[in-house]
Amino acid sequence: MFIDTHAHLNYSDRYGDEAELISRISDAGIGKVINAGWNYDSSFFAAKQAEKYPLLYFAAGFHPSNISDYKEGDYEKIAALLSSPKGVAVGEIGLDYHYDNTDEKAQKRAFLEQIELAYTLKLPFVIHSRDAAADTLEILRQNKEKLVYGAVMHCFSGSPETAKEYLKLGLYISFAGPVTFKNARRLDEVAKIVPPDRILAETDSPYLAPEPLRGTQNTPVNVIKIHEKLAALRNEQTEALALQIQKNAFTLFPKLNA
């Protein structure tokens, strides 16, 4: 069984017929997909989809680029969503300094608040970090005691040196489509050094379709290509790696295996 640990199927207008998409995912051998929210509305929709389809689970939270969507009381509503047996994590949360005029102070505050929320709920959290590695590391180091329930660097795109620092904190490293790209030499090296018990795979659908599908709309079906590339880089069999990633996903997200 393959697991996609991070996708965004909670767009109502990007995938066409929802039931047909879920059928294609299941038929491809994808047993579980974690559907990640980026604000309250998308988290709510992900929770509703998880109620409807057995293979879907969800994470709920505010992406750093969507914190302006926050309204008073939303964290309490996120917590209520995550009381569901299929609510596996707080996420995706973190820092994104990619765009001009980013309010870094507000992003840091929201990141810290949601780390605290995950800790209070005794749940892992899913970290987005773009052009913000130093501040992400600093916040995680300063809140190391709040990592007891686990966390993952989703769609990791940093250096081997940065990956090692996250690994020292006990985090998981998740790989998406970019690890298959022809110019991904740095990610190739990261894939080789992540310990077997800390590696995960995802699609980040509908974004970042892997080679040779780059530039097309991505779906969780393509998580198999991520597994295949990782296995090749690590000199492992795809099936064996899929079993290890399944084990890791069940360890980090216990509700997946409840």
PDB file of C-alpha atoms in Angstrom:
ATOM      1  CA  MET A   1       0.000   0.000   0.000  1.00  0.00           C
ATOM      2  CA  PHE A   2       1.198   3.489  -0.893  1.00  0.00           C
ATOM      3  CA  ILE A   3       0.429   6.497   1.313  1.00  0.00           C
ATOM      4  CA  ASP A   4       0.338  10.115   0.156  1.00  0.00           C
ATOM      5  CA  THR A   5       1.097  12.043   3.327  1.00  0.00           C
ATOM      6  CA  HIS A   6       0.247  15.475   1.936  1.00  0.00           C
ATOM      7  CA  ALA A   7      -2.187  16.527  -0.783  1.00  0.00           C
ATOM      8  CA  HIS A   8      -4.782  19.224  -1.365  1.00  0.00           C
ATOM      9  CA  LEU A   9      -7.882  17.537  -2.722  1.00  0.00           C
ATOM     10  CA  ASN A  10      -9.961  20.149  -0.905  1.00  0.00           C
ATOM     11  CA  TYR A  11     -10.278  22.374  -3.967  1.00  0.00           C
ATOM     12  CA  SER A  12     -13.831  22.133  -5.223  1.00  0.00           C
ATOM     13  CA  ASP A  13     -12.984  23.249  -8.741  1.00  0.00           C
ATOM     14  CA  ARG A  14      -9.644  21.702  -9.749  1.00  0.00           C
ATOM     15  CA  TYR A  15     -10.125  17.961 -10.108  1.00  0.00           C
ATOM     16  CA  GLY A  16     -13.426  17.467 -11.865  1.00  0.00           C
ATOM     17  CA  ASP A  17     -15.640  14.664 -10.582  1.00  0.00           C
ATOM     18  CA  GLU A  18     -14.634  13.989  -6.973  1.00  0.00           C
ATOM     19  CA  ALA A  19     -15.881  10.404  -6.756  1.00  0.00           C
ATOM     20  CA  GLU A  20     -14.103   9.519 -10.001  1.00  0.00           C
ATOM     21  CA  LEU A  21     -10.843  11.003  -8.667  1.00  0.00           C
ATOM     22  CA  ILE A  22     -11.072   8.996  -5.451  1.00  0.00           C
ATOM     23  CA  SER A  23     -11.778   5.853  -7.469  1.00  0.00           C
ATOM     24  CA  ARG A  24      -8.655   6.431  -9.588  1.00  0.00           C
ATOM     25  CA  ILE A  25      -6.558   6.952  -6.477  1.00  0.00           C
ATOM     26  CA  SER A  26      -7.826   3.744  -4.905  1.00  0.00           C
ATOM     27  CA  ASP A  27      -7.445   1.726  -8.107  1.00  0.00           C
ATOM     28  CA  ALA A  28      -3.791   2.827  -8.335  1.00  0.00           C
ATOM     29  CA  GLY A  29      -3.026   1.202  -4.979  1.00  0.00           C
ATOM     30  CA  ILE A  30      -2.977   4.375  -2.876  1.00  0.00           C
ATOM     31  CA  GLY A  31      -4.455   3.259   0.412  1.00  0.00           C
ATOM     32  CA  LYS A  32      -4.461   6.513   2.394  1.00  0.00           C
ATOM     33  CA  VAL A  33      -4.168  10.225   1.620  1.00  0.00           C
ATOM     34  CA  ILE A  34      -3.775  13.079   4.103  1.00  0.00           C
ATOM     35  CA  ASN A  35      -5.707  16.073   2.806  1.00  0.00           C
ATOM     36  CA  ALA A  36      -4.171  19.290   4.201  1.00  0.00           C
ATOM     37  CA  GLY A  37      -5.980  22.520   4.957  1.00  0.00           C
ATOM     38  CA  TRP A  38      -4.572  26.032   4.512  1.00  0.00           C
ATOM     39  CA  ASN A  39      -7.269  27.987   6.384  1.00  0.00           C
ATOM     40  CA  TYR A  40     -10.460  27.179   8.266  1.00  0.00           C
ATOM     41  CA  ASP A  41     -12.726  26.775   5.230  1.00  0.00           C
ATOM     42  CA  SER A  42     -10.329  24.424   3.419  1.00  0.00           C
ATOM     43  CA  SER A  43      -9.787  22.463   6.636  1.00  0.00           C
ATOM     44  CA  PHE A  44     -13.537  22.137   7.125  1.00  0.00           C
ATOM     45  CA  PHE A  45     -13.943  20.903   3.548  1.00  0.00           C
ATOM     46  CA  ALA A  46     -11.113  18.385   4.033  1.00  0.00           C
ATOM     47  CA  ALA A  47     -12.833  17.085   7.153  1.00  0.00           C
ATOM     48  CA  LYS A  48     -16.092  16.640   5.247  1.00  0.00           C
ATOM     49  CA  GLN A  49     -14.300  14.791   2.445  1.00  0.00           C
ATOM     50  CA  ALA A  50     -12.674  12.491   5.002  1.00  0.00           C
ATOM     51  CA  GLU A  51     -16.114  11.636   6.374  1.00  0.00           C
ATOM     52  CA  LYS A  52     -17.246  10.697   2.887  1.00  0.00           C
ATOM     53  CA  TYR A  53     -14.272   8.648   1.620  1.00  0.00           C
ATOM     54  CA  PRO A  54     -12.544   5.951   3.715  1.00  0.00           C
ATOM     55  CA  LEU A  55      -9.081   6.516   2.213  1.00  0.00           C
ATOM     56  CA  LEU A  56      -9.042  10.244   3.056  1.00  0.00           C
ATOM     57  CA  TYR A  57      -7.735  11.716   6.317  1.00  0.00           C
ATOM     58  CA  PHE A  58      -7.037  15.366   7.004  1.00  0.00           C
ATOM     59  CA  ALA A  59      -4.831  17.973   8.643  1.00  0.00           C
ATOM     60  CA  ALA A  60      -6.256  21.343   9.690  1.00  0.00           C
ATOM     61  CA  GLY A  61      -4.555  24.683  10.130  1.00  0.00           C
ATOM     62  CA  PHE A  62      -3.473  28.009   8.652  1.00  0.00           C
ATOM     63  CA  HIS A  63      -0.764  28.122   5.996  1.00  0.00           C
ATOM     64  CA  PRO A  64       1.581  31.087   6.551  1.00  0.00           C
ATOM     65  CA  SER A  65       0.406  32.736   3.327  1.00  0.00           C
ATOM     66  CA  ASN A  66      -3.222  32.486   4.478  1.00  0.00           C
ATOM     67  CA  ILE A  67      -3.033  33.836   8.009  1.00  0.00           C
ATOM     68  CA  SER A  68      -4.976  36.935   6.928  1.00  0.00           C
ATOM     69  CA  ASP A  69      -7.973  34.584   6.641  1.00  0.00           C
ATOM     70  CA  TYR A  70      -7.887  34.015  10.402  1.00  0.00           C
ATOM     71  CA  LYS A  71     -10.907  35.144  12.403  1.00  0.00           C
ATOM     72  CA  GLU A  72     -11.236  35.196  16.164  1.00  0.00           C
ATOM     73  CA  GLY A  73     -12.190  31.722  17.370  1.00  0.00           C
ATOM     74  CA  ASP A  74     -10.842  29.867  14.351  1.00  0.00           C
ATOM     75  CA  TYR A  75      -8.251  27.934  16.354  1.00  0.00           C
ATOM     76  CA  GLU A  76     -11.014  26.626  18.579  1.00  0.00           C
ATOM     77  CA  LYS A  77     -12.918  25.578  15.449  1.00  0.00           C
ATOM     78  CA  ILE A  78      -9.784  23.890  14.077  1.00  0.00           C
ATOM     79  CA  ALA A  79      -9.455  22.010  17.371  1.00  0.00           C
ATOM     80  CA  ALA A  80     -13.067  20.865  17.099  1.00  0.00           C
ATOM     81  CA  LEU A  81     -12.449  19.558  13.582  1.00  0.00           C
ATOM     82  CA  LEU A  82      -9.383  17.657  14.762  1.00  0.00           C
ATOM     83  CA  SER A  83     -11.383  15.837  17.427  1.00  0.00           C
ATOM     84  CA  SER A  84     -12.513  13.633  14.535  1.00  0.00           C
ATOM     85  CA  PRO A  85     -10.931  10.177  14.348  1.00  0.00           C
ATOM     86  CA  LYS A  86      -9.711  11.182  10.884  1.00  0.00           C
ATOM     87  CA  GLY A  87      -8.106  14.465  11.917  1.00  0.00           C
ATOM     88  CA  VAL A  88      -4.459  13.422  12.067  1.00  0.00           C
ATOM     89  CA  ALA A  89      -2.434  16.645  12.430  1.00  0.00           C
ATOM     90  CA  VAL A  90      -2.313  20.421  12.685  1.00  0.00           C
ATOM     91  CA  GLY A  91      -1.225  21.764   9.332  1.00  0.00           C
ATOM     92  CA  GLU A  92      -0.023  22.940   7.195  1.00  0.00           C
ATOM     93  CA  ILE A  93       1.639  25.654   9.254  1.00  0.00           C
ATOM     94  CA  GLY A  94       4.990  27.407   9.171  1.00  0.00           C
ATOM     95  CA  LEU A  95       6.792  30.279   7.464  1.00  0.00           C
ATOM     96  CA  ASP A  96       6.891  31.499   3.863  1.00  0.00           C
ATOM     97  CA  TYR A  97       9.046  34.530   3.048  1.00  0.00           C
ATOM     98  CA  HIS A  98       8.946  34.005  -0.713  1.00  0.00           C
ATOM     99  CA  TYR A  99       6.695  36.936  -1.565  1.00  0.00           C
ATOM    100  CA  ASP A 100       7.345  40.657  -1.225  1.00  0.00           C
ATOM    101  CA  ASN A 101       5.713  42.522   1.664  1.00  0.00           C
ATOM    102  CA  THR A 102       5.491  39.368   3.782  1.00  0.00           C
ATOM    103  CA  ASP A 103       4.527  40.067   7.395  1.00  0.00           C
ATOM    104  CA  GLU A 104       7.203  37.893   8.989  1.00  0.00           C
ATOM    105  CA  LYS A 105       6.231  38.871  12.516  1.00  0.00           C
ATOM    106  CA  ALA A 106       2.612  37.808  11.980  1.00  0.00           C
ATOM    107  CA  GLN A 107       3.714  34.532  10.384  1.00  0.00           C
ATOM    108  CA  LYS A 108       5.963  33.726  13.329  1.00  0.00           C
ATOM    109  CA  ARG A 109       3.158  34.470  15.760  1.00  0.00           C
ATOM    110  CA  ALA A 110       0.709  32.215  13.890  1.00  0.00           C
ATOM    111  CA  PHE A 111       3.330  29.454  13.650  1.00  0.00           C
ATOM    112  CA  LEU A 112       3.942  29.559  17.392  1.00  0.00           C
ATOM    113  CA  GLU A 113       0.223  29.628  18.182  1.00  0.00           C
ATOM    114  CA  GLN A 114      -0.407  26.566  16.056  1.00  0.00           C
ATOM    115  CA  ILE A 115       2.587  24.681  17.471  1.00  0.00           C
ATOM    116  CA  GLU A 116       0.997  25.308  20.850  1.00  0.00           C
ATOM    117  CA  LEU A 117      -2.368  24.131  19.505  1.00  0.00           C
ATOM    118  CA  ALA A 118      -0.847  20.866  18.272  1.00  0.00           C
ATOM    119  CA  TYR A 119       0.863  20.332  21.621  1.00  0.00           C
ATOM    120  CA  THR A 120      -2.376  20.961  23.495  1.00  0.00           C
ATOM    121  CA  LEU A 121      -4.225  18.517  21.233  1.00  0.00           C
ATOM    122  CA  LYS A 122      -1.404  15.953  21.512  1.00  0.00           C
ATOM    123  CA  LEU A 123      -1.122  15.842  17.725  1.00  0.00           C
ATOM    124  CA  PRO A 124       1.798  16.110  15.292  1.00  0.00           C
ATOM    125  CA  PHE A 125       2.077  19.109  12.994  1.00  0.00           C
ATOM    126  CA  VAL A 126       2.962  19.612   9.345  1.00  0.00           C
ATOM    127  CA  ILE A 127       5.521  22.320   8.537  1.00  0.00           C
ATOM    128  CA  HIS A 128       5.713  24.484   5.432  1.00  0.00           C
ATOM    129  CA  SER A 129       8.995  26.413   5.131  1.00  0.00           C
ATOM    130  CA  ARG A 130       9.963  28.415   2.056  1.00  0.00           C
ATOM    131  CA  ASP A 131      12.853  30.894   2.008  1.00  0.00           C
ATOM    132  CA  ALA A 132      12.681  30.824   5.808  1.00  0.00           C
ATOM    133  CA  ALA A 133      14.944  27.970   6.956  1.00  0.00           C
ATOM    134  CA  ALA A 134      16.843  29.955   9.587  1.00  0.00           C
ATOM    135  CA  ASP A 135      13.732  31.265  11.343  1.00  0.00           C
ATOM    136  CA  THR A 136      11.962  27.909  11.046  1.00  0.00           C
ATOM    137  CA  LEU A 137      14.888  26.178  12.719  1.00  0.00           C
ATOM    138  CA  GLU A 138      15.149  28.813  15.418  1.00  0.00           C
ATOM    139  CA  ILE A 139      11.478  28.551  16.338  1.00  0.00           C
ATOM    140  CA  LEU A 140      11.597  24.757  16.420  1.00  0.00           C
ATOM    141  CA  ARG A 141      14.749  24.739  18.551  1.00  0.00           C
ATOM    142  CA  GLN A 142      13.223  27.215  20.982  1.00  0.00           C
ATOM    143  CA  ASN A 143      10.119  25.030  21.238  1.00  0.00           C
ATOM    144  CA  LYS A 144      11.777  21.629  21.235  1.00  0.00           C
ATOM    145  CA  GLU A 145       9.630  20.460  24.144  1.00  0.00           C
ATOM    146  CA  LYS A 146       6.544  20.991  21.975  1.00  0.00           C
ATOM    147  CA  LEU A 147       7.824  18.455  19.413  1.00  0.00           C
ATOM    148  CA  VAL A 148       7.009  15.485  21.607  1.00  0.00           C
ATOM    149  CA  TYR A 149       4.069  14.454  19.382  1.00  0.00           C
ATOM    150  CA  GLY A 150       6.141  14.754  16.219  1.00  0.00           C
ATOM    151  CA  ALA A 151       6.376  16.976  13.160  1.00  0.00           C
ATOM    152  CA  VAL A 152       7.282  16.703   9.489  1.00  0.00           C
ATOM    153  CA  MET A 153       9.016  19.042   7.069  1.00  0.00           C
ATOM    154  CA  HIS A 154       6.574  18.733   4.205  1.00  0.00           C
ATOM    155  CA  CYS A 155       7.778  18.982   0.586  1.00  0.00           C
ATOM    156  CA  PHE A 156      11.349  19.445   1.757  1.00  0.00           C
ATOM    157  CA  SER A 157      13.457  21.530  -0.617  1.00  0.00           C
ATOM    158  CA  GLY A 158      16.487  22.500   1.467  1.00  0.00           C
ATOM    159  CA  SER A 159      20.091  21.414   1.699  1.00  0.00           C
ATOM    160  CA  PRO A 160      21.536  18.262   3.274  1.00  0.00           C
ATOM    161  CA  GLU A 161      22.939  20.450   6.051  1.00  0.00           C
ATOM    162  CA  THR A 162      19.518  21.904   6.844  1.00  0.00           C
ATOM    163  CA  ALA A 163      17.927  18.450   6.722  1.00  0.00           C
ATOM    164  CA  LYS A 164      20.449  17.206   9.285  1.00  0.00           C
ATOM    165  CA  GLU A 165      19.432  19.995  11.666  1.00  0.00           C
ATOM    166  CA  TYR A 166      15.776  19.064  11.379  1.00  0.00           C
ATOM    167  CA  LEU A 167      16.641  15.410  11.892  1.00  0.00           C
ATOM    168  CA  LYS A 168      18.498  16.303  15.092  1.00  0.00           C
ATOM    169  CA  LEU A 169      15.197  17.684  16.372  1.00  0.00           C
ATOM    170  CA  GLY A 170      13.500  14.356  15.629  1.00  0.00           C
ATOM    171  CA  LEU A 171      11.527  15.610  12.642  1.00  0.00           C
ATOM    172  CA  TYR A 172      10.486  13.587   9.616  1.00  0.00           C
ATOM    173  CA  ILE A 173      11.470  14.661   6.105  1.00  0.00           C
ATOM    174  CA  SER A 174       8.858  14.335   3.358  1.00  0.00           C
ATOM    175  CA  PHE A 175       9.689  14.354  -0.347  1.00  0.00           C
ATOM    176  CA  ALA A 176       7.410  15.476  -3.178  1.00  0.00           C
ATOM    177  CA  GLY A 177       7.702  15.921  -6.945  1.00  0.00           C
ATOM    178  CA  PRO A 178      10.869  18.074  -6.894  1.00  0.00           C
ATOM    179  CA  VAL A 179      12.989  15.073  -5.886  1.00  0.00           C
ATOM    180  CA  THR A 180      12.295  13.673  -9.372  1.00  0.00           C
ATOM    181  CA  PHE A 181      13.336  16.839 -11.222  1.00  0.00           C
ATOM    182  CA  LYS A 182      16.456  16.669 -13.365  1.00  0.00           C
ATOM    183  CA  ASN A 183      18.112  19.588 -11.557  1.00  0.00           C
ATOM    184  CA  ALA A 184      17.405  18.232  -8.068  1.00  0.00           C
ATOM    185  CA  ARG A 185      20.984  17.280  -7.190  1.00  0.00           C
ATOM    186  CA  ARG A 186      20.742  18.760  -3.707  1.00  0.00           C
ATOM    187  CA  LEU A 187      17.528  16.878  -2.963  1.00  0.00           C
ATOM    188  CA  ASP A 188      19.108  13.693  -4.327  1.00  0.00           C
ATOM    189  CA  GLU A 189      21.716  13.966  -1.585  1.00  0.00           C
ATOM    190  CA  VAL A 190      19.093  14.625   1.089  1.00  0.00           C
ATOM    191  CA  ALA A 191      17.145  11.547   0.008  1.00  0.00           C
ATOM    192  CA  LYS A 192      20.231   9.416   0.525  1.00  0.00           C
ATOM    193  CA  ILE A 193      20.960  10.612   4.092  1.00  0.00           C
ATOM    194  CA  VAL A 194      17.503  10.566   5.697  1.00  0.00           C
ATOM    195  CA  PRO A 195      17.321   7.568   8.064  1.00  0.00           C
ATOM    196  CA  PRO A 196      14.833   4.832   7.125  1.00  0.00           C
ATOM    197  CA  ASP A 197      12.567   5.647  10.059  1.00  0.00           C
ATOM    198  CA  ARG A 198      12.313   9.365   9.196  1.00  0.00           C
ATOM    199  CA  ILE A 199      11.381   9.383   5.505  1.00  0.00           C
ATOM    200  CA  LEU A 200       7.934  10.133   4.064  1.00  0.00           C
ATOM    201  CA  ALA A 201       6.511  10.711   0.578  1.00  0.00           C
ATOM    202  CA  GLU A 202       3.799  13.016  -0.712  1.00  0.00           C
ATOM    203  CA  THR A 203       2.491  14.675  -3.862  1.00  0.00           C
ATOM    204  CA  ASP A 204       1.405  18.116  -2.598  1.00  0.00           C
ATOM    205  CA  SER A 205      -1.318  17.784  -5.243  1.00  0.00           C
ATOM    206  CA  PRO A 206      -2.388  19.613  -7.329  1.00  0.00           C
ATOM    207  CA  TYR A 207       1.076  21.175  -7.396  1.00  0.00           C
ATOM    208  CA  LEU A 208       4.550  19.919  -8.353  1.00  0.00           C
ATOM    209  CA  ALA A 209       3.760  16.944 -10.572  1.00  0.00           C
ATOM    210  CA  PRO A 210       6.796  14.630 -10.783  1.00  0.00           C
ATOM    211  CA  GLU A 211       8.799  13.860 -13.895  1.00  0.00           C
ATOM    212  CA  PRO A 212       7.836  12.949 -16.584  1.00  0.00           C
ATOM    213  CA  LEU A 213       4.515  14.681 -15.810  1.00  0.00           C
ATOM    214  CA  ARG A 214       5.983  18.011 -14.764  1.00  0.00           C
ATOM    215  CA  GLY A 215       3.715  20.898 -15.706  1.00  0.00           C
ATOM    216  CA  THR A 216       0.505  18.865 -15.514  1.00  0.00           C
ATOM    217  CA  GLN A 217      -2.039  18.743 -12.711  1.00  0.00           C
ATOM    218  CA  ASN A 218      -0.784  16.460  -9.978  1.00  0.00           C
ATOM    219  CA  THR A 219      -2.874  13.872  -8.079  1.00  0.00           C
ATOM    220  CA  PRO A 220      -2.101  11.345  -5.321  1.00  0.00           C
ATOM    221  CA  VAL A 221      -1.821   8.632  -7.991  1.00  0.00           C
ATOM    222  CA  ASN A 222       1.640  10.061  -8.689  1.00  0.00           C
ATOM    223  CA  VAL A 223       2.958   9.354  -5.194  1.00  0.00           C
ATOM    224  CA  ILE A 224       4.101   6.027  -6.658  1.00  0.00           C
ATOM    225  CA  LYS A 225       6.588   7.927  -8.827  1.00  0.00           C
ATOM    226  CA  ILE A 226       7.967   9.645  -5.733  1.00  0.00           C
ATOM    227  CA  HIS A 227       8.452   6.257  -4.067  1.00  0.00           C
ATOM    228  CA  GLU A 228      10.160   4.891  -7.178  1.00  0.00           C
ATOM    229  CA  LYS A 229      12.607   7.796  -7.380  1.00  0.00           C
ATOM    230  CA  LEU A 230      13.420   7.655  -3.666  1.00  0.00           C
ATOM    231  CA  ALA A 231      13.967   3.897  -3.863  1.00  0.00           C
ATOM    232  CA  ALA A 232      16.341   4.323  -6.805  1.00  0.00           C
ATOM    233  CA  LEU A 233      18.337   7.012  -5.007  1.00  0.00           C
ATOM    234  CA  ARG A 234      18.582   4.880  -1.862  1.00  0.00           C
ATOM    235  CA  ASN A 235      19.308   1.591  -3.686  1.00  0.00           C
ATOM    236  CA  GLU A 236      16.163   0.033  -2.259  1.00  0.00           C
ATOM    237  CA  GLN A 237      13.214  -1.844  -3.688  1.00  0.00           C
ATOM    238  CA  THR A 238      10.123   0.318  -4.200  1.00  0.00           C
ATOM    239  CA  GLU A 239       7.886  -2.148  -2.360  1.00  0.00           C
ATOM    240  CA  ALA A 240      10.212  -2.269   0.641  1.00  0.00           C
ATOM    241  CA  LEU A 241      10.410   1.510   0.799  1.00  0.00           C
ATOM    242  CA  ALA A 242       6.621   1.779   0.547  1.00  0.00           C
ATOM    243  CA  LEU A 243       6.300  -0.508   3.564  1.00  0.00           C
ATOM    244  CA  GLN A 244       8.810   1.583   5.509  1.00  0.00           C
ATOM    245  CA  ILE A 245       7.048   4.830   4.612  1.00  0.00           C
ATOM    246  CA  GLN A 246       3.740   3.275   5.640  1.00  0.00           C
ATOM    247  CA  LYS A 247       5.254   2.341   8.998  1.00  0.00           C
ATOM    248  CA  ASN A 248       6.663   5.849   9.425  1.00  0.00           C
ATOM    249  CA  ALA A 249       3.329   7.452   8.544  1.00  0.00           C
ATOM    250  CA  PHE A 250       1.531   5.281  11.082  1.00  0.00           C
ATOM    251  CA  THR A 251       4.117   6.230  13.715  1.00  0.00           C
ATOM    252  CA  LEU A 252       3.927   9.986  13.112  1.00  0.00           C
ATOM    253  CA  PHE A 253       0.163  10.040  12.501  1.00  0.00           C
ATOM    254  CA  PRO A 254      -1.263   7.360  14.838  1.00  0.00           C
ATOM    255  CA  LYS A 255      -4.856   8.043  13.747  1.00  0.00           C
ATOM    256  CA  LEU A 256      -3.968   6.747  10.274  1.00  0.00           C
ATOM    257  CA  ASN A 257      -3.674   3.273  11.758  1.00  0.00           C
ATOM    258  CA  ALA A 258      -6.443   3.464  14.338  1.00  0.00           C
TER     259      ALA A 258
END
